[in-house]
Amino acid sequence: MMKREVKASVKDERLVQKRRDQMIKGAVQLFKQKGFHRTTTREIAKAAGFSIGTLYEYIRTKEDVLYLVCDSIYDHVSERLQQDLERKQGTLESLRQGIANFFHVMDEMQAEVLVMYQEVKSLSKDALPYVLKKEMEMVGMFETLLQKCIENHQLSLTETQIQIIAHNIFVQGQMWGFRRWALRKLYTLDEYIELQTEFLLAGLTKFQPKGEQNE
Amino acid sequence: MMKREVKASVKDERLVQKRRDQMIKGAVQLFKQKGFHRTTTREIAKAAGFSIGTLYEYIRTKEDVLYLVCDSIYDHVSERLQQDLERKQGTLESLRQGIANFFHVMDEMQAEVLVMYQEVKSLSKDALPYVLKKEMEMVGMFETLLQKCIENHQLSLTETQIQIIAHNIFVQGQMWGFRRWALRKLYTLDEYIELQTEFLLAGLTKFQPKGEQNE
Amino acid sequence: MMKREVKASVKDERLVQKRRDQMIKGAVQLFKQKGFHRTTTREIAKAAGFSIGTLYEYIRTKEDVLYLVCDSIYDHVSERLQQDLERKQGTLESLRQGIANFFHVMDEMQAEVLVMYQEVKSLSKDALPYVLKKEMEMVGMFETLLQKCIENHQLSLTETQIQIIAHNIFVQGQMWGFRRWALRKLYTLDEYIELQTEFLLAGLTKFQPKGEQNE
Amino acid sequence: MMKREVKASVKDERLVQKRRDQMIKGAVQLFKQKGFHRTTTREIAKAAGFSIGTLYEYIRTKEDVLYLVCDSIYDHVSERLQQDLERKQGTLESLRQGIANFFHVMDEMQAEVLVMYQEVKSLSKDALPYVLKKEMEMVGMFETLLQKCIENHQLSLTETQIQIIAHNIFVQGQMWGFRRWALRKLYTLDEYIELQTEFLLAGLTKFQPKGEQNE
DNA sequence: AATGAATGAGTATTCATTCAT
DNA sequence: AATGAATGAATACTCATTCAT
């Protein structure tokens, strides 16, 4: 997908990438602790390992940092999920794996994802669409996963059902990230994955019009 | 539940309540539009219909306003849900009704709920627990609803299953509020409720160890 | 003339006037020494005797201070000149007096006038017209003075001649303010006034179409 | 006149001159539009066609650019005026020509002259005298022109009168540049020249102690 | 000689909070 | 109880200047 351009004064593309990586890394840590608004640009520069002047050689406004952070988080998550899509597919087992994988990513990147969800609103009307589009793409990955199962006659679902289930998987993954504080008292991550997957598949197969559900 | 005390200089309790209601009403509108951080205390005072000096007669810090707003939103939602709990219960039909009702509330209060979720992090370590507790209470309502069904032999679930399902219902409700921008393109609210409930009940009844699922 | 409004947060008009007077007084001193651009808003606030926060209760931007300063200078000069217009008129003697008076004002307010001329360019497109209009008004005063002499048959000039002479008087007055560094080495203020007036009247009377010039 | 030295790191004198010419050309354009303070060194470098690093090989500080610009403007104007001095002289006609010529130069270089007058104050105490000296030289040219007329018995003036008239010519020329916004509404440049010259000569000849004025 | 990345002091402006009236 | 003027710490962003390559 075409990215929103964040203008840098520095020309050397490789350097821009390097400095921005430093910047994002530092910013995520800070945003986790204090949120976007309570983090100052000087803190970001310092955490990134360079001066405030240098920071502004690579961005135009503080909001650019937020956009860069959001963009990078999505890229990380997407990349991880993409791998699942490329493996053996169309089996309920691969669906289970995909879900489990996603939940694990959400657990690992909990802080980042939390940051993103609480700060996207601070993105300008300009940057927001790019971020939302990315999110749709991720939901799309689960739709594809389900589609493959249908093509492989493991499931039988309408288009509408596919969409809502993909959404649900996505949201339940985020839920672990968001509400870990509550859920952890009840389950470990693996128990949570087990339960959610089981419940999901229970519903899924129950959805099916006719008899031959597997298992 | 015992509320966290927000200190006021003014003694007249009735007046305090009245002024705070004005304050919350104004603040919610502003937070919806610009978020907590971009809203100034002067704007809040103005929207509430009094001066900045007066505002500070009823709160200690800006964050108090946020707490008051969050608290008030929960109260509204809770109140609405409470009504369902008091009606005829223990039937799957009443569960359906409870879910539908919750989703409708989430739709109506979408902006408020969104505000709350994006700003809770800004609450001090002091206020946060009170808000999270409220949230647990709301999940608890769905647990109760499910419990009633079990007692009434309409469902058969383990404690663990009850908890996760209550969480799921709660999160799916919020999901409509949060992700309405995406979901609306696919479904109306009623279609969404219908789909989610059907899917939920499908899974729910499939969960049941043995035969006699109703319907 | 209708003034350009400079918005203040403070309502009490009397207080606004008082604070702005303090502000202008301080700012003029600073602008004299270091110019508009090299003067910081904090310095202006300090020189005015209040805090930076208070400064911004009475203006919107730094440029507002410059506008206020320019406006105030014109008001001072205009007021002084206005007095001449109201005295006995229509004689060459009153014209001489008016010129002398203006040159004296320019000498006294040399610093202020210098400030104004070197900084007007920094005024936004918004404020500039108001300042230029004031200047035209001042030139207009000399036109009136000349007109009176004509009506009184002391002079005989075309409209075009009136205009250019009024301009010349005005500019020669400013010239003393601007170029005092050079002129002072040659003449005292009174000598300068004497010379310029004599030369002016020499030309003026020479302009006259017919014979009987005075002297 | 000995120029104030502006230190360059580069040794090749020819190159220094070339680069500085580029620099001045670019800077004048920028100063016209935005003034000295609002123009950045990067913009100057870019307008000159080289990098910020290179800029600083040819100057020490930003103020050096301003000095160079002022110096160059004076050189241009002086050069143009010098030509008049070398032609047939001592006649009132040549004086008229000299004035007209100067006014035309002021019209053509209006922007540059305006820049200079509004920014000289920004020159350090170090550079200012050099610029003021140049100005005195230009006034001196008119004194010479008048002197020639006296030697040629076309005029009869005291030293003091010569000085003030030279000043007046100079200032009236600048006046056209400075106040063109107002004067243009009343006269074309040629009308203005005609009027001012006529008026000047009227006064001039009136100054004369006794009879034999020409024309 | 030329480049342009790095620096950080400097600046206008905002805004939560206080307090005298 | 209500007001709103005063405060000043805090903060995003700029830009002249340096220096390693």
mmCIF file of C-alpha atoms (C1' of nucleotides) in Angstrom, chain F:
data_model
loop_
_atom_site.group_PDB
_atom_site.id
_atom_site.type_symbol
_atom_site.label_atom_id
_atom_site.label_comp_id
_atom_site.label_asym_id
_atom_site.label_seq_id
_atom_site.Cartn_x
_atom_site.Cartn_y
_atom_site.Cartn_z
ATOM 1 C "C1'" DA F 1 -20.072 31.382 46.103
ATOM 2 C "C1'" DA F 2 -18.417 33.546 41.982
ATOM 3 C "C1'" DT F 3 -15.272 35.934 39.217
ATOM 4 C "C1'" DG F 4 -11.486 36.609 36.072
ATOM 5 C "C1'" DA F 5 -6.773 38.716 36.137
ATOM 6 C "C1'" DA F 6 -2.260 37.096 37.011
ATOM 7 C "C1'" DT F 7 1.210 33.701 36.856
ATOM 8 C "C1'" DG F 8 5.163 31.095 34.887
ATOM 9 C "C1'" DA F 9 6.419 26.452 33.908
ATOM 10 C "C1'" DA F 10 6.227 23.932 29.988
ATOM 11 C "C1'" DT F 11 6.664 22.916 24.953
ATOM 12 C "C1'" DA F 12 6.801 22.537 19.824
ATOM 13 C "C1'" DC F 13 9.547 24.103 16.532
ATOM 14 C "C1'" DT F 14 13.398 27.102 14.120
ATOM 15 C "C1'" DC F 15 17.691 28.340 12.486
ATOM 16 C "C1'" DA F 16 22.539 30.119 12.612
ATOM 17 C "C1'" DT F 17 26.523 27.803 12.788
ATOM 18 C "C1'" DT F 18 29.934 23.869 12.840
ATOM 19 C "C1'" DC F 19 32.522 20.080 11.128
ATOM 20 C "C1'" DA F 20 33.436 15.430 9.429
ATOM 21 C "C1'" DT F 21 33.609 13.567 4.979
#
